[in-house]
mmCIF file of C-alpha atoms in Angstrom:
data_model
loop_
_atom_site.group_PDB
_atom_site.id
_atom_site.type_symbol
_atom_site.label_atom_id
_atom_site.label_comp_id
_atom_site.label_asym_id
_atom_site.label_seq_id
_atom_site.Cartn_x
_atom_site.Cartn_y
_atom_site.Cartn_z
ATOM 1 C CA UNK A 1 105.988 105.612 197.161
ATOM 2 C CA UNK A 2 105.629 109.022 198.663
ATOM 3 C CA UNK A 3 102.475 110.822 199.511
ATOM 4 C CA UNK A 4 101.333 113.861 197.641
ATOM 5 C CA UNK A 5 102.647 115.345 194.589
ATOM 6 C CA UNK A 6 104.498 118.320 196.365
ATOM 7 C CA UNK A 7 108.299 118.532 196.608
ATOM 8 C CA UNK A 8 106.827 119.766 200.282
ATOM 9 C CA UNK A 9 104.440 117.023 201.264
ATOM 10 C CA UNK A 10 107.104 114.291 199.682
ATOM 11 C CA UNK A 11 109.890 115.463 202.107
ATOM 12 C CA UNK A 12 107.527 115.719 205.059
ATOM 13 C CA UNK A 13 106.496 112.191 204.481
ATOM 14 C CA UNK A 14 110.342 111.103 203.906
ATOM 15 C CA UNK A 15 110.966 113.250 207.314
ATOM 16 C CA UNK A 16 108.161 110.857 209.322
ATOM 17 C CA UNK A 17 109.771 107.583 207.429
ATOM 18 C CA UNK A 18 113.246 108.462 208.876
ATOM 19 C CA UNK A 19 111.599 108.783 212.234
ATOM 20 C CA UNK A 20 109.809 106.002 212.185
ATOM 21 C CA UNK A 21 113.089 103.863 211.030
ATOM 22 C CA UNK A 22 114.763 105.826 213.611
ATOM 23 C CA UNK A 23 112.550 104.694 216.590
ATOM 24 C CA UNK A 24 112.167 101.179 215.172
ATOM 25 C CA UNK A 25 116.169 101.169 216.084
ATOM 26 C CA UNK A 26 115.442 102.625 219.482
ATOM 27 C CA UNK A 27 117.443 105.395 218.626
ATOM 28 C CA UNK A 28 117.299 109.096 220.025
ATOM 29 C CA UNK A 29 117.936 111.875 217.855
ATOM 30 C CA UNK A 30 121.483 112.253 219.427
ATOM 31 C CA UNK A 31 122.351 109.024 218.990
ATOM 32 C CA UNK A 32 121.419 109.118 215.637
ATOM 33 C CA UNK A 33 122.995 112.207 214.840
ATOM 34 C CA UNK A 34 125.755 111.878 216.435
ATOM 35 C CA UNK A 35 126.707 108.322 214.806
ATOM 36 C CA UNK A 36 125.914 110.056 211.413
ATOM 37 C CA UNK A 37 128.377 113.174 212.182
ATOM 38 C CA UNK A 38 125.499 115.568 211.953
ATOM 39 C CA UNK A 39 124.232 117.647 214.162
ATOM 40 C CA UNK A 40 120.663 116.955 216.377
ATOM 41 C CA UNK A 41 119.183 120.260 214.975
ATOM 42 C CA UNK A 42 120.138 119.319 211.428
ATOM 43 C CA UNK A 43 118.536 115.648 212.181
ATOM 44 C CA UNK A 44 115.336 117.001 213.699
ATOM 45 C CA UNK A 45 115.124 119.607 210.662
ATOM 46 C CA UNK A 46 115.139 116.814 208.043
ATOM 47 C CA UNK A 47 112.587 114.269 210.345
ATOM 48 C CA UNK A 48 110.427 117.361 209.714
ATOM 49 C CA UNK A 49 110.698 117.628 206.283
ATOM 50 C CA UNK A 50 113.093 120.540 206.071
ATOM 51 C CA UNK A 51 115.877 121.190 204.246
ATOM 52 C CA UNK A 52 119.253 118.968 203.932
ATOM 53 C CA UNK A 53 121.989 118.065 201.508
ATOM 54 C CA UNK A 54 122.063 114.881 199.858
ATOM 55 C CA UNK A 55 125.249 114.155 201.760
ATOM 56 C CA UNK A 56 123.124 114.581 205.277
ATOM 57 C CA UNK A 57 120.606 112.434 204.012
ATOM 58 C CA UNK A 58 123.447 109.427 202.951
ATOM 59 C CA UNK A 59 125.042 109.862 205.984
ATOM 60 C CA UNK A 60 121.382 108.979 208.206
ATOM 61 C CA UNK A 61 119.990 106.130 205.654
ATOM 62 C CA UNK A 62 123.615 104.407 206.195
ATOM 63 C CA UNK A 63 123.276 104.625 209.643
ATOM 64 C CA UNK A 64 119.760 103.540 209.655
ATOM 65 C CA UNK A 65 121.210 100.358 207.479
ATOM 66 C CA UNK A 66 118.895 101.794 204.517
ATOM 67 C CA UNK A 67 121.784 102.839 202.027
ATOM 68 C CA UNK A 68 120.787 99.907 199.510
ATOM 69 C CA UNK A 69 117.797 102.326 198.905
ATOM 70 C CA UNK A 70 119.714 104.994 197.582
ATOM 71 C CA UNK A 71 121.170 103.313 194.604
ATOM 72 C CA UNK A 72 117.539 102.952 193.416
ATOM 73 C CA UNK A 73 116.803 106.860 194.088
ATOM 74 C CA UNK A 74 117.949 107.787 190.081
ATOM 75 C CA UNK A 75 118.527 104.270 188.508
ATOM 76 C CA UNK A 76 119.557 105.122 185.004
ATOM 77 C CA UNK A 77 116.785 104.181 182.608
ATOM 78 C CA UNK A 78 116.582 100.793 180.784
ATOM 79 C CA UNK A 79 117.807 100.730 177.209
ATOM 80 C CA UNK A 80 114.833 101.119 174.920
ATOM 81 C CA UNK A 81 116.058 98.995 172.499
ATOM 82 C CA UNK A 82 118.879 96.102 171.672
ATOM 83 C CA UNK A 83 120.586 98.466 169.832
ATOM 84 C CA UNK A 84 120.718 101.167 172.746
ATOM 85 C CA UNK A 85 121.953 98.407 174.705
ATOM 86 C CA UNK A 86 124.764 97.553 172.699
ATOM 87 C CA UNK A 87 125.520 100.973 171.706
ATOM 88 C CA UNK A 88 124.468 103.125 174.307
ATOM 89 C CA UNK A 89 123.985 107.085 173.564
ATOM 90 C CA UNK A 90 127.100 108.946 175.071
ATOM 91 C CA UNK A 91 125.926 112.585 175.749
ATOM 92 C CA UNK A 92 127.504 114.272 178.506
ATOM 93 C CA UNK A 93 125.548 117.721 178.078
ATOM 94 C CA UNK A 94 121.961 119.020 177.615
ATOM 95 C CA UNK A 95 121.615 121.548 174.673
ATOM 96 C CA UNK A 96 120.734 124.767 175.448
ATOM 97 C CA UNK A 97 117.326 125.922 175.024
#
C-alpha cells in the first residue's frame, strides 16, 4: 500500500518506488527513458510524483519488468454471490445523478 492518503502523497511515493527500481537495475534516467520511448524530463517528473499519462507509467513499468503489477491495479470486484457469478451484471453506463 502506498503511504499517505492524499493523491499527491501517493504519487510521490509511487515515483520514489519507480526511482528505486530503476537504481536497483543500475539504469540511468536517460537509458530508462530511451528504452521506454519517453523523454528524460518526463521520467524525472514521474519519479518526483509529477503528472504522467497512464501510457507513460505503463511504458516505464514494462521496461522495469513490472508490467504484471499493472493488471493488479484495477481488478474487477469478485462476484458477491453464486448468482452474480453465473449471471454477471452487464452495466455499460452509470446512471445520471
